[in-house]
Amino acid sequence: MPRPIEARIDLAALRHNYLVARRHAAISGGGAKAWAVIKANAYGHGLLRAAAALADVADGFALLDIEEAVALREAGIRQPILLLEGFFEAADLTVCAEHNLTLVIHRLEQLQMLRRAALPRRLSIYLKLNSGMNRLGLTGDQLPAVRRELAAMTLALGTVTLMTHFAEADADGGEACVAWQLERFARMTADWPAAASFPVSMANSAAILRYPQTAHAWVRPGIMLYGGSPFATVDAASLDLKPVMTLRSRILAVQEIAVGERVGYGGTFVAQRPTRVGVVACGYADGYPRHAPGGTPIVVAGRRTQTLGRVSMDMLACELTGLPSAGVDTPVVLWGEGLPADEVATAAGTISYELFCALARRVPVVEV
């Protein structure tokens, strides 16, 4: 019998969340399309699994690696595929052309390599403008050179889309959180007449849900697809988002400890009363955050309780004193259905993105 831990992936919930994103994007009135962002192995949910589940509803797929994009094409995906960091060297362009990939251009050198390449087809590009995130993107000072490059390669280009990325759309400061970047973006393109005719892509999950005016031609939902809230102060359920991944396990053993006894490495939990301790088959080697403190929420037999002490490699402990019927083989939910991943992540001082992406390969995955 296998070890009693599994990650259940609810593909209907994934489709539901994608349609929520597209519905919000449509509020702008511009008929925005939505890239399904499936980078990082679909945030730990499985690249091909997620793509197959969304294949008949998604307008396009966005990811990082060329190899993953090729895998999608070989799996029969025919929608546009956007490479969010573009290509990394000139040799990549042949593969990009062969599989008709859309490229994010965030450095002038990428545009120059594209101009010099002799490709069998036109490639569509996203010009990423640095409007204040200061991570990737072309600056205003570089735009004259960008315009010259574009003018020299009109016969080699498909659609040109302008793109930027919000740094603070998830903050609670109101429209000012995106207004400053919108203003910078407008200033950067003000003296570029052609820019007015280019499609635009700006909105991530937070902007999709909170600022419909940022939707434009394409939006890029990420964490919301997987049932995570992009906001620290708003829960996913209130946004009509459903959990896609549920990490489940069972109780392996029960310890009855007396007042003053300790639990786990370092003895960080000290019993203040006679305590029933459940030992769960889940640890940091499964992807559960080692830094999650005692007191992190957990669900046992459908009832909330909390972890005790430090997380071990293969096990963690939980409080069973108020759950007299719980014992060996009792089911446990670490996050997901009945326990939002965002809540667990907050208790662990991280975000749900990290929980999902950290799911270990040794954890069996079951589609539902």
CSV table of C-alpha atoms in Angstrom, one decimal:
chain,number,residue,atom,x,y,z
A,1,MET,CA,0.0,0.0,0.0
A,2,PRO,CA,1.5,3.4,-0.9
A,3,ARG,CA,2.2,6.1,1.6
A,4,PRO,CA,-1.1,7.8,2.4
A,5,ILE,CA,-0.5,11.3,0.9
A,6,GLU,CA,-1.7,12.7,-2.4
A,7,ALA,CA,-2.4,15.9,-4.2
A,8,ARG,CA,-5.9,16.0,-5.8
A,9,ILE,CA,-6.2,18.3,-8.8
A,10,ASP,CA,-9.7,19.5,-9.5
A,11,LEU,CA,-9.6,20.3,-13.3
A,12,ALA,CA,-13.2,21.6,-13.2
A,13,ALA,CA,-12.1,24.2,-10.7
A,14,LEU,CA,-9.2,25.2,-12.9
A,15,ARG,CA,-11.6,25.7,-15.8
A,16,HIS,CA,-14.0,27.6,-13.6
A,17,ASN,CA,-11.3,30.0,-12.4
A,18,TYR,CA,-10.1,30.6,-15.9
A,19,LEU,CA,-13.6,31.6,-16.9
A,20,VAL,CA,-13.8,33.9,-13.9
A,21,ALA,CA,-10.7,35.7,-15.1
A,22,ARG,CA,-12.1,36.0,-18.6
A,23,ARG,CA,-15.4,37.2,-17.3
A,24,HIS,CA,-13.7,40.0,-15.3
A,25,ALA,CA,-11.6,41.0,-18.3
A,26,ALA,CA,-14.8,41.3,-20.4
A,27,ILE,CA,-16.1,43.9,-18.0
A,28,SER,CA,-13.8,46.5,-19.6
A,29,GLY,CA,-16.0,46.2,-22.7
A,30,GLY,CA,-13.0,45.7,-24.9
A,31,GLY,CA,-13.4,41.9,-25.3
A,32,ALA,CA,-10.1,41.1,-23.7
A,33,LYS,CA,-8.6,37.7,-24.3
A,34,ALA,CA,-6.8,35.8,-21.5
A,35,TRP,CA,-3.5,34.0,-21.5
A,36,ALA,CA,-3.6,31.0,-19.1
A,37,VAL,CA,-0.3,31.4,-17.3
A,38,ILE,CA,1.0,27.9,-16.8
A,39,LYS,CA,4.7,28.6,-16.1
A,40,ALA,CA,6.5,26.7,-13.3
A,41,ASN,CA,4.8,23.4,-14.3
A,42,ALA,CA,1.4,25.2,-14.0
A,43,TYR,CA,2.3,26.5,-10.6
A,44,GLY,CA,3.0,22.9,-9.5
A,45,HIS,CA,-0.3,21.6,-10.9
A,46,GLY,CA,1.2,19.9,-14.0
A,47,LEU,CA,1.9,21.6,-17.3
A,48,LEU,CA,0.3,19.2,-19.7
A,49,ARG,CA,-2.5,18.4,-17.3
A,50,ALA,CA,-3.5,22.1,-17.0
A,51,ALA,CA,-3.1,22.7,-20.7
A,52,ALA,CA,-5.3,19.8,-21.6
A,53,ALA,CA,-8.0,20.9,-19.1
A,54,LEU,CA,-8.1,24.4,-20.6
A,55,ALA,CA,-7.5,23.4,-24.2
A,56,ASP,CA,-11.1,24.1,-25.3
A,57,VAL,CA,-11.5,27.4,-23.4
A,58,ALA,CA,-8.2,29.2,-23.2
A,59,ASP,CA,-7.4,31.9,-25.7
A,60,GLY,CA,-3.7,31.2,-25.3
A,61,PHE,CA,-1.0,29.8,-22.9
A,62,ALA,CA,1.9,31.7,-21.3
A,63,LEU,CA,5.0,30.1,-19.9
A,64,LEU,CA,8.8,30.5,-19.7
A,65,ASP,CA,10.7,27.6,-21.3
A,66,ILE,CA,10.9,26.9,-25.0
A,67,GLU,CA,11.0,23.1,-24.2
A,68,GLU,CA,7.7,23.4,-22.4
A,69,ALA,CA,6.2,25.3,-25.3
A,70,VAL,CA,7.4,22.6,-27.7
A,71,ALA,CA,5.8,20.0,-25.4
A,72,LEU,CA,2.5,21.8,-25.7
A,73,ARG,CA,2.7,21.9,-29.4
A,74,GLU,CA,3.5,18.2,-29.5
A,75,ALA,CA,0.6,17.5,-27.2
A,76,GLY,CA,-1.7,19.1,-29.8
A,77,ILE,CA,-2.1,22.7,-28.4
A,78,ARG,CA,-2.8,25.0,-31.3
A,79,GLN,CA,-3.6,28.2,-29.4
A,80,PRO,CA,-1.0,31.0,-29.3
A,81,ILE,CA,1.9,30.4,-26.8
A,82,LEU,CA,3.6,33.3,-25.2
A,83,LEU,CA,7.2,33.0,-23.9
A,84,LEU,CA,7.2,35.4,-21.0
A,85,GLU,CA,11.0,35.9,-20.9
A,86,GLY,CA,11.3,35.6,-24.7
A,87,PHE,CA,14.3,33.7,-26.1
A,88,PHE,CA,17.7,33.5,-24.6
A,89,GLU,CA,20.0,33.2,-27.6
A,90,ALA,CA,19.7,33.5,-31.4
A,91,ALA,CA,19.7,29.7,-31.9
A,92,ASP,CA,16.4,29.6,-30.1
A,93,LEU,CA,14.7,31.5,-32.9
A,94,THR,CA,14.6,28.6,-35.3
A,95,VAL,CA,12.6,26.6,-32.8
A,96,CYS,CA,10.3,29.5,-32.0
A,97,ALA,CA,9.5,29.9,-35.7
A,98,GLU,CA,9.0,26.2,-36.2
A,99,HIS,CA,6.4,26.1,-33.4
A,100,ASN,CA,5.0,29.6,-34.1
A,101,LEU,CA,5.7,31.0,-30.6
A,102,THR,CA,5.0,34.6,-29.5
A,103,LEU,CA,8.0,36.2,-28.0
A,104,VAL,CA,8.3,38.7,-25.2
A,105,ILE,CA,11.1,41.2,-26.1
A,106,HIS,CA,12.4,42.9,-23.0
A,107,ARG,CA,16.0,43.8,-24.2
A,108,LEU,CA,17.1,45.7,-27.2
A,109,GLU,CA,19.5,42.9,-28.0
A,110,GLN,CA,16.7,40.4,-28.4
A,111,LEU,CA,15.1,42.6,-31.1
A,112,GLN,CA,18.4,42.9,-32.9
A,113,MET,CA,18.9,39.1,-32.9
A,114,LEU,CA,15.4,38.8,-34.3
A,115,ARG,CA,16.1,41.3,-37.0
A,116,ARG,CA,19.2,39.4,-38.1
A,117,ALA,CA,17.6,36.0,-38.1
A,118,ALA,CA,16.4,34.5,-41.4
A,119,LEU,CA,13.2,32.8,-40.3
A,120,PRO,CA,10.6,30.9,-42.3
A,121,ARG,CA,7.7,32.8,-40.9
A,122,ARG,CA,6.8,36.0,-39.2
A,123,LEU,CA,6.8,36.0,-35.4
A,124,SER,CA,4.5,38.0,-33.2
A,125,ILE,CA,6.2,39.8,-30.4
A,126,TYR,CA,5.3,41.5,-27.1
A,127,LEU,CA,7.4,44.6,-26.4
A,128,LYS,CA,7.7,44.7,-22.6
A,129,LEU,CA,8.1,48.2,-21.3
A,130,ASN,CA,9.5,48.9,-17.8
A,131,SER,CA,6.9,51.1,-16.3
A,132,GLY,CA,8.3,50.8,-12.8
A,133,MET,CA,8.6,47.2,-11.8
A,134,ASN,CA,12.4,47.5,-12.6
A,135,ARG,CA,12.7,43.8,-13.3
A,136,LEU,CA,12.5,43.2,-17.0
A,137,GLY,CA,11.6,45.7,-19.7
A,138,LEU,CA,12.6,48.3,-22.2
A,139,THR,CA,13.1,51.9,-20.8
A,140,GLY,CA,11.9,55.1,-22.4
A,141,ASP,CA,15.4,55.9,-23.4
A,142,GLN,CA,15.6,52.7,-25.5
A,143,LEU,CA,12.4,53.3,-27.4
A,144,PRO,CA,13.9,55.3,-30.2
A,145,ALA,CA,16.2,52.5,-31.0
A,146,VAL,CA,13.4,50.0,-30.7
A,147,ARG,CA,11.4,52.0,-33.2
A,148,ARG,CA,14.3,51.9,-35.6
A,149,GLU,CA,14.7,48.2,-35.3
A,150,LEU,CA,11.0,47.6,-35.9
A,151,ALA,CA,11.0,49.8,-39.0
A,152,ALA,CA,13.9,47.7,-40.3
A,153,MET,CA,12.1,44.4,-39.9
A,154,THR,CA,8.4,45.0,-40.8
A,155,LEU,CA,8.4,42.1,-43.2
A,156,ALA,CA,9.6,39.7,-40.5
A,157,LEU,CA,7.1,40.6,-37.8
A,158,GLY,CA,3.6,39.5,-37.1
A,159,THR,CA,1.6,41.4,-34.5
A,160,VAL,CA,3.3,43.8,-32.1
A,161,THR,CA,1.8,44.1,-28.7
A,162,LEU,CA,2.8,46.4,-25.9
A,163,MET,CA,3.2,44.9,-22.5
A,164,THR,CA,4.0,45.9,-18.9
A,165,HIS,CA,3.7,44.4,-15.5
A,166,PHE,CA,2.2,45.9,-12.3
A,167,ALA,CA,4.2,45.9,-9.2
A,168,GLU,CA,1.5,46.9,-6.7
A,169,ALA,CA,-1.9,45.8,-8.1
A,170,ASP,CA,-2.3,43.5,-5.1
A,171,ALA,CA,-1.8,46.3,-2.6
A,172,ASP,CA,-4.7,47.9,-0.7
A,173,GLY,CA,-4.0,51.5,-1.7
A,174,GLY,CA,-6.7,51.8,-4.3
A,175,GLU,CA,-6.3,52.9,-7.9
A,176,ALA,CA,-3.1,54.8,-7.0
A,177,CYS,CA,-1.4,51.4,-6.9
A,178,VAL,CA,-1.7,51.1,-10.7
A,179,ALA,CA,-2.1,54.7,-11.7
A,180,TRP,CA,1.5,55.7,-11.4
A,181,GLN,CA,2.5,52.9,-13.8
A,182,LEU,CA,-0.3,53.6,-16.2
A,183,GLU,CA,0.9,57.2,-16.3
A,184,ARG,CA,4.5,56.2,-17.0
A,185,PHE,CA,3.4,53.8,-19.7
A,186,ALA,CA,1.4,56.6,-21.3
A,187,ARG,CA,4.4,59.0,-21.2
A,188,MET,CA,6.7,56.3,-22.7
A,189,THR,CA,4.5,55.9,-25.7
A,190,ALA,CA,3.1,59.5,-26.0
A,191,ASP,CA,5.4,60.5,-29.0
A,192,TRP,CA,5.1,57.1,-30.7
A,193,PRO,CA,2.1,57.5,-33.1
A,194,ALA,CA,2.1,53.8,-34.1
A,195,ALA,CA,1.8,52.7,-30.5
A,196,ALA,CA,-1.8,53.9,-30.4
A,197,SER,CA,-2.7,51.1,-32.8
A,198,PHE,CA,-0.8,48.3,-31.0
A,199,PRO,CA,-2.7,45.9,-28.7
A,200,VAL,CA,-1.8,46.1,-25.0
A,201,SER,CA,-1.4,43.5,-22.3
A,202,MET,CA,-1.1,44.7,-18.7
A,203,ALA,CA,-3.3,43.0,-16.2
A,204,ASN,CA,-2.2,40.2,-13.9
A,205,SER,CA,-4.5,38.4,-11.5
A,206,ALA,CA,-4.8,41.3,-9.1
A,207,ALA,CA,-5.4,43.9,-11.8
A,208,ILE,CA,-8.0,41.6,-13.5
A,209,LEU,CA,-10.0,41.3,-10.3
A,210,ARG,CA,-9.7,44.9,-9.1
A,211,TYR,CA,-9.0,47.2,-12.0
A,212,PRO,CA,-11.0,46.3,-15.1
A,213,GLN,CA,-9.8,49.4,-16.9
A,214,THR,CA,-6.4,47.7,-17.2
A,215,ALA,CA,-7.7,44.7,-19.2
A,216,HIS,CA,-7.0,46.0,-22.7
A,217,ALA,CA,-6.5,43.4,-25.4
A,218,TRP,CA,-5.0,40.5,-23.4
A,219,VAL,CA,-4.9,39.8,-19.7
A,220,ARG,CA,-2.5,37.3,-17.9
A,221,PRO,CA,-4.2,35.4,-15.0
A,222,GLY,CA,-1.8,33.4,-12.9
A,223,ILE,CA,-2.4,32.6,-9.3
A,224,MET,CA,-6.2,33.1,-9.6
A,225,LEU,CA,-6.3,30.1,-12.1
A,226,TYR,CA,-5.2,27.8,-9.2
A,227,GLY,CA,-7.7,29.1,-6.7
A,228,GLY,CA,-5.3,31.5,-4.8
A,229,SER,CA,-6.1,35.0,-4.0
A,230,PRO,CA,-3.7,37.7,-5.2
A,231,PHE,CA,-4.7,39.8,-2.2
A,232,ALA,CA,-3.5,39.5,1.4
A,233,THR,CA,-6.8,40.8,2.8
A,234,VAL,CA,-9.3,39.2,0.5
A,235,ASP,CA,-10.0,35.4,0.5
A,236,ALA,CA,-10.3,33.4,-2.7
A,237,ALA,CA,-13.8,32.2,-2.0
A,238,SER,CA,-15.2,35.7,-1.9
A,239,LEU,CA,-13.6,36.2,-5.4
A,240,ASP,CA,-15.5,33.1,-6.7
A,241,LEU,CA,-12.3,31.2,-7.0
A,242,LYS,CA,-12.2,27.5,-6.2
A,243,PRO,CA,-9.2,25.5,-4.9
A,244,VAL,CA,-7.6,23.4,-7.6
A,245,MET,CA,-5.0,21.5,-5.5
A,246,THR,CA,-5.9,19.7,-2.3
A,247,LEU,CA,-3.0,18.2,-0.4
A,248,ARG,CA,-4.4,15.2,1.6
A,249,SER,CA,-2.9,12.7,3.9
A,250,ARG,CA,-3.7,10.6,7.0
A,251,ILE,CA,-2.8,10.1,10.6
A,252,LEU,CA,0.0,7.6,11.0
A,253,ALA,CA,0.1,7.4,14.8
A,254,VAL,CA,-1.2,9.0,17.9
A,255,GLN,CA,0.8,9.9,21.0
A,256,GLU,CA,-0.6,10.7,24.4
A,257,ILE,CA,1.7,13.1,26.2
A,258,ALA,CA,1.7,14.5,29.7
A,259,VAL,CA,2.1,18.1,30.9
A,260,GLY,CA,5.6,19.3,30.3
A,261,GLU,CA,6.4,16.8,27.5
A,262,ARG,CA,7.7,18.1,24.2
A,263,VAL,CA,7.0,17.4,20.6
A,264,GLY,CA,9.4,17.3,17.6
A,265,TYR,CA,12.9,18.4,16.9
A,266,GLY,CA,14.0,21.0,19.3
A,267,GLY,CA,11.0,20.4,21.5
A,268,THR,CA,9.5,23.7,20.5
A,269,PHE,CA,6.0,22.6,21.6
A,270,VAL,CA,5.6,22.0,25.3
A,271,ALA,CA,2.3,20.5,26.5
A,272,GLN,CA,0.5,22.7,29.0
A,273,ARG,CA,-2.1,19.9,29.5
A,274,PRO,CA,-2.5,16.2,28.7
A,275,THR,CA,-2.4,16.2,24.9
A,276,ARG,CA,-3.3,13.9,22.1
A,277,VAL,CA,-0.8,14.3,19.3
A,278,GLY,CA,-1.5,13.1,15.8
A,279,VAL,CA,1.4,12.3,13.5
A,280,VAL,CA,0.6,13.1,9.9
A,281,ALA,CA,2.3,11.5,6.8
A,282,CYS,CA,3.5,14.8,5.4
A,283,GLY,CA,6.7,16.7,5.7
A,284,TYR,CA,9.0,19.2,4.0
A,285,ALA,CA,10.2,16.6,1.6
A,286,ASP,CA,6.6,16.5,0.3
A,287,GLY,CA,6.6,20.2,-0.2
A,288,TYR,CA,5.0,21.3,3.1
A,289,PRO,CA,6.9,24.4,4.3
A,290,ARG,CA,9.5,23.5,6.9
A,291,HIS,CA,9.2,27.1,8.3
A,292,ALA,CA,5.5,26.7,9.1
A,293,PRO,CA,5.3,27.3,12.8
A,294,GLY,CA,3.3,25.4,15.3
A,295,GLY,CA,-0.3,26.7,15.2
A,296,THR,CA,-0.6,26.5,11.4
A,297,PRO,CA,-4.1,25.4,10.6
A,298,ILE,CA,-4.8,21.9,9.4
A,299,VAL,CA,-8.0,19.9,8.9
A,300,VAL,CA,-8.5,16.5,10.5
A,301,ALA,CA,-11.7,14.5,9.8
A,302,GLY,CA,-13.3,17.7,8.5
A,303,ARG,CA,-12.5,19.7,11.6
A,304,ARG,CA,-9.9,22.4,12.0
A,305,THR,CA,-7.1,22.0,14.4
A,306,GLN,CA,-3.4,23.1,14.3
A,307,THR,CA,0.1,21.8,13.9
A,308,LEU,CA,2.4,21.2,16.9
A,309,GLY,CA,6.1,21.8,16.9
A,310,ARG,CA,8.5,21.7,13.9
A,311,VAL,CA,7.8,20.1,10.6
A,312,SER,CA,10.0,17.1,9.9
A,313,MET,CA,11.2,15.7,6.6
A,314,ASP,CA,8.4,13.1,6.3
A,315,MET,CA,6.0,13.9,9.1
A,316,LEU,CA,4.4,16.7,11.1
A,317,ALA,CA,2.4,16.7,14.3
A,318,CYS,CA,-1.1,18.1,15.0
A,319,GLU,CA,-3.4,18.7,18.0
A,320,LEU,CA,-6.0,16.0,18.5
A,321,THR,CA,-7.0,16.6,22.1
A,322,GLY,CA,-10.4,18.1,21.0
A,323,LEU,CA,-11.0,15.4,18.4
A,324,PRO,CA,-11.5,12.2,20.4
A,325,SER,CA,-12.7,10.2,17.4
A,326,ALA,CA,-9.6,11.0,15.4
A,327,GLY,CA,-7.0,8.3,15.3
A,328,VAL,CA,-4.8,6.2,12.9
A,329,ASP,CA,-5.9,6.5,9.3
A,330,THR,CA,-8.1,9.6,10.0
A,331,PRO,CA,-8.0,11.8,6.8
A,332,VAL,CA,-6.1,15.1,6.9
A,333,VAL,CA,-6.2,18.1,4.6
A,334,LEU,CA,-3.0,20.2,4.6
A,335,TRP,CA,-4.5,22.8,2.2
A,336,GLY,CA,-7.1,23.0,-0.5
A,337,GLU,CA,-10.8,22.0,-0.1
A,338,GLY,CA,-11.9,23.1,3.3
A,339,LEU,CA,-8.6,24.9,4.1
A,340,PRO,CA,-7.5,27.7,1.7
A,341,ALA,CA,-3.8,27.4,0.7
A,342,ASP,CA,-3.6,31.2,1.3
A,343,GLU,CA,-4.4,30.7,5.0
A,344,VAL,CA,-1.7,28.1,5.4
A,345,ALA,CA,0.7,30.2,3.5
A,346,THR,CA,0.0,33.3,5.6
A,347,ALA,CA,0.6,31.3,8.8
A,348,ALA,CA,3.9,30.1,7.3
A,349,GLY,CA,5.0,33.6,6.3
A,350,THR,CA,4.8,32.9,2.6
A,351,ILE,CA,2.3,32.9,-0.3
A,352,SER,CA,0.3,30.2,-1.9
A,353,TYR,CA,2.4,30.4,-5.1
A,354,GLU,CA,5.3,28.9,-3.1
A,355,LEU,CA,3.2,26.1,-1.6
A,356,PHE,CA,1.9,25.0,-5.0
A,357,CYS,CA,5.2,25.2,-6.7
A,358,ALA,CA,7.0,23.3,-3.9
A,359,LEU,CA,4.9,20.2,-4.2
A,360,ALA,CA,7.4,17.3,-4.4
A,361,ARG,CA,7.6,14.8,-7.2
A,362,ARG,CA,7.2,12.0,-4.7
A,363,VAL,CA,3.6,13.1,-3.9
A,364,PRO,CA,1.2,11.1,-6.1
A,365,VAL,CA,-1.2,13.3,-8.1
A,366,VAL,CA,-4.8,12.3,-8.6
A,367,GLU,CA,-7.1,14.2,-11.1
A,368,VAL,CA,-10.7,14.7,-10.2
